[in-house]
Amino acid sequence: MTRTLITGGAGFIGSHLAETLLGRGQHVTIIDDLSTGSLENIRHLMDHERFRFAIETIGNEMVLDRLVSECDVIYHLAAAVGVQLIIQNPVHTIETNVMGTEAVLKAALRYRAKVLVASTSEVYGKSEHVPYAESDDVTLGPTARNRWAYAASKMVDEFLALAYHREHELPVVVFRLFNTVGPRQTGQYGMVIPRFVQQALGRQPLTVYGDGSQTRCFCNVLDAVRAIAGLAETPRAVGQVFNIGSTEEVSILDVARRTLALVNDGEESGWREQISLVPYAQAYAEGFEDMLRRVPDISKIGGTIGWQPTIPLDETLRQVIAYYRSAAD
Ligand code: UDP
């Protein structure tokens, strides 16, 4: 029986991963300091006999050591995430992401636990050539711009994880999550879909940044956690980096239109009046650069574990709408 530890397990992705792994019969322990996660995300799991949780930071070495000593696989998801947070709290972001991963890898080495390290499509920086493949070169902006601190901190995490594998034969897998969406994601840190859904439900204008022609590919969180769990179960994945994301590319303006159509029960007319175009200069701090396109190449994970996303964006939007409707009740 696999004993699993999820750092950041009360977060949006971690809580879905916990649920999926419990469903597969595993013992799941999470550690989360609730900085961006919440007890609400895991409340429905608390009575499960194979579930345990520690409300603690991974900076607490003693607690981390004990939890790692009791597990076989660690999913390291604890991190400072979200573009807004990164711009507001650069010191916290860099320290949490780099020191947290270092602490997890060190503890894993003591007990030879397998570690799956969460990374992000942000590491591709502002490369213009899409789709992004794992072996591509990356282009980041200058260090004077906070925005790139997030990408750089996650790159250090990746380097460190791969170095533990090469130098100490620690079994590690790195996965780069592209835009991931679903119930329990909060719009509080800037993520576009929960923001649009909450705005639409609250009859507020949807804040589309720029002209909305920038595109993204949104992967349902259930598809994403299935990919993460699949990588953990595949010995061939060890020592490698994998993209996880959808390849269904949509413009942000289209996301706004589709959100409004679903919230308004298929009523398509008048959607433009329900959108407010916000110039980038107003939306983000000075010097912020938004990516025009971000598309993953998912052939590597497809070839390794046979994974493909299955849930289309409209279905994901319906799930997020249902989640926020029931949260309002
Ligand atoms: N975005 C937007 N309105 C919002 C929040 C975000 O138009 O209220 C845009 C943002 O500029 C970006 C896209 O939606 O082009 C995705 O933003 P998010 O922060 O969700 O993810 P990321 O920028 O990391 O892809």
mmCIF file of C-alpha atoms and ligand atoms in Angstrom:
data_model
loop_
_atom_site.group_PDB
_atom_site.id
_atom_site.type_symbol
_atom_site.label_atom_id
_atom_site.label_comp_id
_atom_site.label_asym_id
_atom_site.label_seq_id
_atom_site.Cartn_x
_atom_site.Cartn_y
_atom_site.Cartn_z
ATOM 1 C CA MET A 1 0.000 0.000 0.000
ATOM 2 C CA THR A 2 1.583 3.283 -1.076
ATOM 3 C CA ARG A 3 2.027 5.872 1.657
ATOM 4 C CA THR A 4 1.935 9.328 0.151
ATOM 5 C CA LEU A 5 2.849 12.786 1.421
ATOM 6 C CA ILE A 6 1.537 15.862 -0.409
ATOM 7 C CA THR A 7 3.150 19.180 0.474
ATOM 8 C CA GLY A 8 0.675 21.965 -0.257
ATOM 9 C CA GLY A 9 -2.083 19.365 -0.063
ATOM 10 C CA ALA A 10 -4.773 21.828 1.045
ATOM 11 C CA GLY A 11 -4.307 23.853 -2.113
ATOM 12 C CA PHE A 12 -6.375 23.728 -5.244
ATOM 13 C CA ILE A 13 -4.333 21.067 -7.067
ATOM 14 C CA GLY A 14 -3.061 19.266 -3.940
ATOM 15 C CA SER A 15 -6.566 18.674 -2.594
ATOM 16 C CA HIS A 16 -7.711 17.135 -5.889
ATOM 17 C CA LEU A 17 -4.581 14.990 -5.966
ATOM 18 C CA ALA A 18 -5.278 13.812 -2.394
ATOM 19 C CA GLU A 19 -8.792 12.806 -3.419
ATOM 20 C CA THR A 20 -7.580 10.914 -6.497
ATOM 21 C CA LEU A 21 -4.903 9.024 -4.539
ATOM 22 C CA LEU A 22 -7.333 8.112 -1.755
ATOM 23 C CA GLY A 23 -9.613 6.811 -4.506
ATOM 24 C CA ARG A 24 -6.742 4.574 -5.625
ATOM 25 C CA GLY A 25 -6.465 3.054 -2.159
ATOM 26 C CA GLN A 26 -3.389 4.973 -0.985
ATOM 27 C CA HIS A 27 -2.641 6.378 2.471
ATOM 28 C CA VAL A 28 -2.436 10.148 2.089
ATOM 29 C CA THR A 29 -0.881 12.670 4.469
ATOM 30 C CA ILE A 30 -0.786 16.329 3.626
ATOM 31 C CA ILE A 31 1.264 19.165 5.044
ATOM 32 C CA ASP A 32 0.083 22.699 4.363
ATOM 33 C CA ASP A 33 0.548 26.000 6.158
ATOM 34 C CA LEU A 34 -2.730 27.340 4.708
ATOM 35 C CA SER A 35 -0.921 30.358 3.233
ATOM 36 C CA THR A 36 -2.822 29.958 -0.024
ATOM 37 C CA GLY A 37 -4.579 26.634 0.624
ATOM 38 C CA SER A 38 -7.612 26.288 2.895
ATOM 39 C CA LEU A 39 -9.262 23.823 5.254
ATOM 40 C CA GLU A 40 -12.400 24.125 3.119
ATOM 41 C CA ASN A 41 -10.554 22.347 0.293
ATOM 42 C CA ILE A 42 -9.965 19.232 2.417
ATOM 43 C CA ARG A 43 -12.933 19.276 4.795
ATOM 44 C CA HIS A 44 -14.667 16.464 2.890
ATOM 45 C CA LEU A 45 -11.557 14.256 3.309
ATOM 46 C CA MET A 46 -11.011 14.760 7.022
ATOM 47 C CA ASP A 47 -13.038 11.751 8.153
ATOM 48 C CA HIS A 48 -11.435 9.413 5.643
ATOM 49 C CA GLU A 49 -9.602 6.625 7.476
ATOM 50 C CA ARG A 50 -6.562 6.776 5.173
ATOM 51 C CA PHE A 51 -6.222 10.589 5.336
ATOM 52 C CA ARG A 52 -4.123 12.650 7.760
ATOM 53 C CA PHE A 53 -3.166 16.295 7.734
ATOM 54 C CA ALA A 54 -0.596 18.529 9.392
ATOM 55 C CA ILE A 55 -1.173 22.280 9.421
ATOM 56 C CA GLU A 56 2.460 23.224 9.372
ATOM 57 C CA THR A 57 5.059 24.822 7.116
ATOM 58 C CA ILE A 58 7.574 22.623 5.302
ATOM 59 C CA GLY A 59 10.130 24.946 6.897
ATOM 60 C CA ASN A 60 9.536 23.024 10.153
ATOM 61 C CA GLU A 61 12.334 20.499 9.762
ATOM 62 C CA MET A 62 11.289 18.193 12.591
ATOM 63 C CA VAL A 63 7.736 17.780 11.379
ATOM 64 C CA LEU A 64 8.839 17.393 7.758
ATOM 65 C CA ASP A 65 11.412 14.765 8.728
ATOM 66 C CA ARG A 66 8.845 12.713 10.615
ATOM 67 C CA LEU A 67 6.266 12.863 7.833
ATOM 68 C CA VAL A 68 8.833 11.979 5.157
ATOM 69 C CA SER A 69 10.098 9.063 7.268
ATOM 70 C CA GLU A 70 6.571 7.627 7.130
ATOM 71 C CA CYS A 71 6.006 7.795 3.373
ATOM 72 C CA ASP A 72 7.173 6.219 0.107
ATOM 73 C CA VAL A 73 6.223 8.968 -2.352
ATOM 74 C CA ILE A 74 6.218 12.749 -1.909
ATOM 75 C CA TYR A 75 4.326 15.109 -4.183
ATOM 76 C CA HIS A 76 5.951 18.475 -3.581
ATOM 77 C CA LEU A 77 3.361 21.095 -4.456
ATOM 78 C CA ALA A 78 3.922 23.608 -1.652
ATOM 79 C CA ALA A 79 5.009 26.870 -3.276
ATOM 80 C CA ALA A 80 4.248 30.544 -3.538
ATOM 81 C CA VAL A 81 2.099 30.675 -6.672
ATOM 82 C CA GLY A 82 0.260 33.161 -8.793
ATOM 83 C CA VAL A 83 1.510 36.139 -10.694
ATOM 84 C CA GLN A 84 0.061 38.727 -8.295
ATOM 85 C CA LEU A 85 1.697 37.175 -5.242
ATOM 86 C CA ILE A 86 5.037 37.030 -6.977
ATOM 87 C CA ILE A 87 4.962 40.689 -7.838
ATOM 88 C CA GLN A 88 3.829 41.728 -4.361
ATOM 89 C CA ASN A 89 6.095 39.442 -2.301
ATOM 90 C CA PRO A 90 9.292 38.631 -4.171
ATOM 91 C CA VAL A 91 11.376 37.724 -1.082
ATOM 92 C CA HIS A 92 8.726 35.369 0.208
ATOM 93 C CA THR A 93 8.354 33.775 -3.249
ATOM 94 C CA ILE A 94 12.023 33.100 -3.804
ATOM 95 C CA GLU A 95 12.617 31.838 -0.266
ATOM 96 C CA THR A 96 9.558 29.613 -0.138
ATOM 97 C CA ASN A 97 10.183 28.061 -3.515
ATOM 98 C CA VAL A 98 13.902 27.477 -3.263
ATOM 99 C CA MET A 99 14.318 26.649 0.430
ATOM 100 C CA GLY A 100 11.137 24.591 0.573
ATOM 101 C CA THR A 101 12.240 22.318 -2.257
ATOM 102 C CA GLU A 102 15.709 21.999 -0.789
ATOM 103 C CA ALA A 103 14.222 20.904 2.552
ATOM 104 C CA VAL A 104 11.944 18.341 0.890
ATOM 105 C CA LEU A 105 14.734 16.841 -1.246
ATOM 106 C CA LYS A 106 17.107 16.634 1.736
ATOM 107 C CA ALA A 107 14.502 14.824 3.825
ATOM 108 C CA ALA A 108 13.595 12.530 0.907
ATOM 109 C CA LEU A 109 17.239 11.532 0.543
ATOM 110 C CA ARG A 110 17.432 10.497 4.209
ATOM 111 C CA TYR A 111 14.627 7.975 3.692
ATOM 112 C CA ARG A 112 15.011 7.393 -0.069
ATOM 113 C CA ALA A 113 11.461 8.486 -0.819
ATOM 114 C CA LYS A 114 10.447 9.171 -4.417
ATOM 115 C CA VAL A 115 9.759 12.873 -5.071
ATOM 116 C CA LEU A 116 7.522 14.430 -7.701
ATOM 117 C CA VAL A 117 8.388 18.118 -7.923
ATOM 118 C CA ALA A 118 5.785 20.558 -9.231
ATOM 119 C CA SER A 119 7.105 23.157 -11.620
ATOM 120 C CA THR A 120 5.370 25.528 -13.981
ATOM 121 C CA SER A 121 5.085 26.612 -17.591
ATOM 122 C CA GLU A 122 6.424 29.970 -16.359
ATOM 123 C CA VAL A 123 9.910 28.459 -16.732
ATOM 124 C CA TYR A 124 9.519 28.787 -20.510
ATOM 125 C CA GLY A 125 9.606 32.526 -19.844
ATOM 126 C CA LYS A 126 8.828 34.633 -22.861
ATOM 127 C CA SER A 127 9.856 32.197 -25.542
ATOM 128 C CA GLU A 128 7.764 32.964 -28.589
ATOM 129 C CA HIS A 129 8.070 29.666 -30.263
ATOM 130 C CA VAL A 130 5.125 27.388 -29.388
ATOM 131 C CA PRO A 131 4.363 24.667 -28.513
ATOM 132 C CA TYR A 132 6.839 24.474 -25.630
ATOM 133 C CA ALA A 133 8.764 21.213 -25.391
ATOM 134 C CA GLU A 134 10.652 20.116 -22.282
ATOM 135 C CA SER A 135 14.030 20.261 -24.029
ATOM 136 C CA ASP A 136 13.525 23.789 -25.425
ATOM 137 C CA ASP A 137 15.770 26.698 -24.495
ATOM 138 C CA VAL A 138 14.082 29.274 -22.295
ATOM 139 C CA THR A 139 14.193 33.079 -22.354
ATOM 140 C CA LEU A 140 13.658 34.992 -19.135
ATOM 141 C CA GLY A 141 13.587 38.741 -18.605
ATOM 142 C CA PRO A 142 16.105 40.684 -16.494
ATOM 143 C CA THR A 143 16.481 40.201 -12.733
ATOM 144 C CA ALA A 144 15.329 43.779 -12.159
ATOM 145 C CA ARG A 145 11.820 42.595 -12.974
ATOM 146 C CA ASN A 146 10.204 40.632 -10.144
ATOM 147 C CA ARG A 147 8.011 38.707 -12.491
ATOM 148 C CA TRP A 148 10.918 36.514 -13.578
ATOM 149 C CA ALA A 149 11.831 35.617 -9.996
ATOM 150 C CA TYR A 150 9.054 33.057 -9.992
ATOM 151 C CA ALA A 151 10.322 31.314 -13.140
ATOM 152 C CA ALA A 152 13.911 31.453 -11.929
ATOM 153 C CA SER A 153 12.986 30.039 -8.496
ATOM 154 C CA LYS A 154 11.176 27.135 -10.102
ATOM 155 C CA MET A 155 14.127 26.541 -12.430
ATOM 156 C CA VAL A 156 16.396 26.269 -9.401
ATOM 157 C CA ASP A 157 13.933 23.717 -7.986
ATOM 158 C CA GLU A 158 14.168 21.729 -11.211
ATOM 159 C CA PHE A 159 17.984 21.891 -11.313
ATOM 160 C CA LEU A 160 18.174 20.832 -7.681
ATOM 161 C CA ALA A 161 15.773 17.903 -8.108
ATOM 162 C CA LEU A 162 17.602 16.646 -11.187
ATOM 163 C CA ALA A 163 20.936 17.069 -9.402
ATOM 164 C CA TYR A 164 19.708 14.930 -6.480
ATOM 165 C CA HIS A 165 18.797 12.306 -9.024
ATOM 166 C CA ARG A 166 22.156 12.422 -10.847
ATOM 167 C CA GLU A 167 24.374 12.719 -7.822
ATOM 168 C CA HIS A 168 22.481 10.662 -5.267
ATOM 169 C CA GLU A 169 20.245 8.488 -7.443
ATOM 170 C CA LEU A 170 17.212 9.874 -5.659
ATOM 171 C CA PRO A 171 14.120 8.960 -7.706
ATOM 172 C CA VAL A 172 12.671 12.330 -8.781
ATOM 173 C CA VAL A 173 10.230 13.409 -11.481
ATOM 174 C CA VAL A 174 9.637 17.060 -12.414
ATOM 175 C CA PHE A 175 6.322 18.120 -13.921
ATOM 176 C CA ARG A 176 5.566 21.525 -15.432
ATOM 177 C CA LEU A 177 1.947 22.485 -14.998
ATOM 178 C CA PHE A 178 0.435 24.744 -17.622
ATOM 179 C CA ASN A 179 -2.772 26.680 -16.875
ATOM 180 C CA THR A 180 -4.812 24.337 -14.679
ATOM 181 C CA VAL A 181 -8.437 25.013 -13.786
ATOM 182 C CA GLY A 182 -11.331 23.550 -11.860
ATOM 183 C CA PRO A 183 -13.441 23.759 -8.718
ATOM 184 C CA ARG A 184 -11.668 25.168 -5.602
ATOM 185 C CA GLN A 185 -9.332 27.408 -7.597
ATOM 186 C CA THR A 186 -9.543 30.918 -6.201
ATOM 187 C CA GLY A 187 -9.475 34.100 -8.245
ATOM 188 C CA GLN A 188 -7.821 35.889 -5.341
ATOM 189 C CA TYR A 189 -4.307 35.546 -6.804
ATOM 190 C CA GLY A 190 -5.242 36.673 -10.298
ATOM 191 C CA MET A 191 -6.201 33.419 -12.048
ATOM 192 C CA VAL A 192 -8.487 34.278 -14.896
ATOM 193 C CA ILE A 193 -11.236 31.626 -14.945
ATOM 194 C CA PRO A 194 -12.357 31.796 -11.307
ATOM 195 C CA ARG A 195 -12.280 35.577 -11.650
ATOM 196 C CA PHE A 196 -14.463 35.570 -14.765
ATOM 197 C CA VAL A 197 -16.910 33.082 -13.233
ATOM 198 C CA GLN A 198 -17.267 35.101 -10.022
ATOM 199 C CA GLN A 199 -17.649 38.331 -11.986
ATOM 200 C CA ALA A 200 -20.297 36.786 -14.266
ATOM 201 C CA LEU A 201 -22.249 35.314 -11.342
ATOM 202 C CA GLY A 202 -22.059 38.637 -9.500
ATOM 203 C CA ARG A 203 -23.283 40.507 -12.612
ATOM 204 C CA GLN A 204 -20.024 42.466 -12.668
ATOM 205 C CA PRO A 205 -18.199 43.244 -15.921
ATOM 206 C CA LEU A 206 -15.586 40.623 -16.857
ATOM 207 C CA THR A 207 -12.132 42.218 -16.691
ATOM 208 C CA VAL A 208 -10.363 41.200 -19.904
ATOM 209 C CA TYR A 209 -6.769 42.450 -19.921
ATOM 210 C CA GLY A 210 -5.404 44.050 -23.088
ATOM 211 C CA ASP A 211 -7.605 43.289 -26.084
ATOM 212 C CA GLY A 212 -8.155 39.692 -24.971
ATOM 213 C CA SER A 213 -6.463 38.208 -28.038
ATOM 214 C CA GLN A 214 -3.783 36.512 -25.884
ATOM 215 C CA THR A 215 -4.362 32.776 -25.747
ATOM 216 C CA ARG A 216 -3.994 30.028 -23.158
ATOM 217 C CA CYS A 217 -4.740 26.294 -22.950
ATOM 218 C CA PHE A 218 -6.727 25.390 -19.831
ATOM 219 C CA CYS A 219 -6.398 21.877 -18.457
ATOM 220 C CA ASN A 220 -9.009 20.487 -16.086
ATOM 221 C CA VAL A 221 -7.482 19.775 -12.686
ATOM 222 C CA LEU A 222 -8.826 16.196 -12.733
ATOM 223 C CA ASP A 223 -6.934 15.505 -15.952
ATOM 224 C CA ALA A 224 -3.825 17.133 -14.458
ATOM 225 C CA VAL A 225 -3.854 15.069 -11.251
ATOM 226 C CA ARG A 226 -4.363 11.882 -13.263
ATOM 227 C CA ALA A 227 -1.179 12.795 -15.159
ATOM 228 C CA ILE A 228 0.756 13.486 -11.941
ATOM 229 C CA ALA A 229 -0.344 10.189 -10.353
ATOM 230 C CA GLY A 230 0.502 8.343 -13.583
ATOM 231 C CA LEU A 231 4.032 9.772 -13.600
ATOM 232 C CA ALA A 232 4.560 8.589 -10.017
ATOM 233 C CA GLU A 233 3.632 5.047 -10.977
ATOM 234 C CA THR A 234 5.958 4.856 -13.999
ATOM 235 C CA PRO A 235 9.603 3.939 -13.280
ATOM 236 C CA ARG A 236 10.577 5.195 -16.758
ATOM 237 C CA ALA A 237 9.599 8.750 -15.793
ATOM 238 C CA VAL A 238 12.299 9.018 -13.114
ATOM 239 C CA GLY A 239 14.979 11.655 -13.690
ATOM 240 C CA GLN A 240 12.896 13.472 -16.291
ATOM 241 C CA VAL A 241 10.829 16.608 -16.841
ATOM 242 C CA PHE A 242 7.271 16.515 -18.240
ATOM 243 C CA ASN A 243 4.768 19.085 -19.441
ATOM 244 C CA ILE A 244 1.191 18.675 -18.215
ATOM 245 C CA GLY A 245 -1.441 20.774 -19.938
ATOM 246 C CA SER A 246 -4.199 21.019 -22.455
ATOM 247 C CA THR A 247 -3.597 21.795 -26.125
ATOM 248 C CA GLU A 248 -7.054 23.357 -26.645
ATOM 249 C CA GLU A 249 -5.969 26.940 -27.323
ATOM 250 C CA VAL A 250 -8.481 29.725 -26.672
ATOM 251 C CA SER A 251 -8.262 33.492 -26.559
ATOM 252 C CA ILE A 252 -9.066 35.172 -23.243
ATOM 253 C CA LEU A 253 -11.845 37.119 -24.978
ATOM 254 C CA ASP A 254 -13.361 33.804 -26.031
ATOM 255 C CA VAL A 255 -13.095 32.483 -22.472
ATOM 256 C CA ALA A 256 -15.056 35.556 -21.320
ATOM 257 C CA ARG A 257 -17.704 35.042 -24.020
ATOM 258 C CA ARG A 258 -18.089 31.339 -23.229
ATOM 259 C CA THR A 259 -18.291 31.990 -19.479
ATOM 260 C CA LEU A 260 -21.060 34.533 -20.026
ATOM 261 C CA ALA A 261 -22.987 32.213 -22.367
ATOM 262 C CA LEU A 262 -22.887 29.402 -19.768
ATOM 263 C CA VAL A 263 -23.838 31.637 -16.856
ATOM 264 C CA ASN A 264 -26.642 33.234 -18.907
ATOM 265 C CA ASP A 265 -28.074 29.817 -19.940
ATOM 266 C CA GLY A 266 -26.937 29.951 -23.555
ATOM 267 C CA GLU A 267 -27.951 33.587 -24.129
ATOM 268 C CA GLU A 268 -25.180 34.813 -26.432
ATOM 269 C CA SER A 269 -26.321 38.329 -27.310
ATOM 270 C CA GLY A 270 -25.078 41.355 -25.444
ATOM 271 C CA TRP A 271 -21.942 39.667 -24.140
ATOM 272 C CA ARG A 272 -19.666 42.464 -25.312
ATOM 273 C CA GLU A 273 -21.448 44.938 -23.027
ATOM 274 C CA GLN A 274 -20.675 42.640 -20.097
ATOM 275 C CA ILE A 275 -16.942 42.842 -20.728
ATOM 276 C CA SER A 276 -14.597 45.575 -19.626
ATOM 277 C CA LEU A 277 -11.288 45.772 -21.502
ATOM 278 C CA VAL A 278 -8.608 46.736 -18.980
ATOM 279 C CA PRO A 279 -5.336 48.119 -20.401
ATOM 280 C CA TYR A 280 -2.286 46.134 -19.299
ATOM 281 C CA ALA A 281 -0.770 49.230 -17.697
ATOM 282 C CA GLN A 282 -3.751 49.316 -15.338
ATOM 283 C CA ALA A 283 -3.993 45.558 -14.758
ATOM 284 C CA TYR A 284 -0.407 44.839 -13.809
ATOM 285 C CA ALA A 285 2.501 46.626 -12.188
ATOM 286 C CA GLU A 286 4.779 48.558 -14.507
ATOM 287 C CA GLY A 287 7.074 46.462 -16.619
ATOM 288 C CA PHE A 288 4.917 43.366 -16.483
ATOM 289 C CA GLU A 289 4.960 41.346 -19.671
ATOM 290 C CA ASP A 290 2.044 39.058 -20.469
ATOM 291 C CA MET A 291 2.621 36.014 -22.644
ATOM 292 C CA LEU A 292 0.676 36.182 -25.906
ATOM 293 C CA ARG A 293 0.492 32.433 -26.304
ATOM 294 C CA ARG A 294 1.287 29.493 -24.085
ATOM 295 C CA VAL A 295 0.835 26.018 -25.537
ATOM 296 C CA PRO A 296 2.422 22.823 -24.224
ATOM 297 C CA ASP A 297 3.885 20.062 -26.331
ATOM 298 C CA ILE A 298 2.496 17.005 -24.537
ATOM 299 C CA SER A 299 3.971 14.307 -26.759
ATOM 300 C CA LYS A 300 6.561 13.321 -24.140
ATOM 301 C CA ILE A 301 4.081 12.487 -21.377
ATOM 302 C CA GLY A 302 1.800 10.892 -23.977
ATOM 303 C CA GLY A 303 4.635 8.624 -25.097
ATOM 304 C CA THR A 304 5.687 7.785 -21.536
ATOM 305 C CA ILE A 305 2.404 7.123 -19.731
ATOM 306 C CA GLY A 306 -0.174 7.405 -22.531
ATOM 307 C CA TRP A 307 -1.778 10.474 -20.940
ATOM 308 C CA GLN A 308 -3.979 12.962 -22.758
ATOM 309 C CA PRO A 309 -6.404 15.526 -21.392
ATOM 310 C CA THR A 310 -10.031 14.461 -21.817
ATOM 311 C CA ILE A 311 -12.206 17.241 -20.371
ATOM 312 C CA PRO A 312 -13.089 20.096 -22.760
ATOM 313 C CA LEU A 313 -13.027 23.724 -21.598
ATOM 314 C CA ASP A 314 -16.814 24.187 -21.638
ATOM 315 C CA GLU A 315 -17.199 21.261 -19.240
ATOM 316 C CA THR A 316 -14.522 22.750 -16.967
ATOM 317 C CA LEU A 317 -16.293 26.116 -17.052
ATOM 318 C CA ARG A 318 -19.562 24.383 -16.066
ATOM 319 C CA GLN A 319 -17.801 22.731 -13.111
ATOM 320 C CA VAL A 320 -16.317 26.024 -11.925
ATOM 321 C CA ILE A 321 -19.686 27.787 -12.292
ATOM 322 C CA ALA A 322 -21.411 25.012 -10.309
ATOM 323 C CA TYR A 323 -18.714 25.250 -7.628
ATOM 324 C CA TYR A 324 -19.133 29.006 -7.170
ATOM 325 C CA ARG A 325 -22.942 28.745 -7.294
ATOM 326 C CA SER A 326 -22.945 26.180 -4.490
ATOM 327 C CA ALA A 327 -20.356 28.163 -2.514
ATOM 328 C CA ALA A 328 -22.715 31.154 -2.648
ATOM 329 C CA ASP A 329 -25.634 29.088 -1.232
HETATM 330 N N1 UDP B 1 -6.440 37.818 -17.412
HETATM 331 C C1 UDP B 1 -7.493 38.661 -17.758
HETATM 332 N N2 UDP B 1 -8.319 39.114 -16.773
HETATM 333 C C2 UDP B 1 -8.157 38.773 -15.445
HETATM 334 C C3 UDP B 1 -7.083 37.910 -15.098
HETATM 335 C C4 UDP B 1 -6.242 37.458 -16.103
HETATM 336 O O1 UDP B 1 -7.689 38.988 -18.933
HETATM 337 O O2 UDP B 1 -8.965 39.221 -14.618
HETATM 338 C C5 UDP B 1 -5.566 37.299 -18.488
HETATM 339 C C6 UDP B 1 -4.074 37.460 -18.227
HETATM 340 O O3 UDP B 1 -3.614 38.702 -18.688
HETATM 341 C C7 UDP B 1 -3.493 36.315 -19.035
HETATM 342 C C8 UDP B 1 -4.585 35.243 -18.966
HETATM 343 O O4 UDP B 1 -5.775 35.905 -18.581
HETATM 344 O O5 UDP B 1 -3.308 36.684 -20.375
HETATM 345 C C9 UDP B 1 -4.282 34.122 -17.981
HETATM 346 O O6 UDP B 1 -3.963 34.704 -16.740
HETATM 347 P P1 UDP B 1 -3.712 33.840 -15.431
HETATM 348 O O7 UDP B 1 -3.208 34.763 -14.379
HETATM 349 O O8 UDP B 1 -4.916 33.005 -15.142
HETATM 350 O O9 UDP B 1 -2.556 32.820 -15.878
HETATM 351 P P2 UDP B 1 -1.127 33.051 -16.581
HETATM 352 O O10 UDP B 1 -0.932 34.501 -16.848
HETATM 353 O O11 UDP B 1 -0.165 32.490 -15.605
HETATM 354 O O12 UDP B 1 -1.213 32.247 -17.837
#
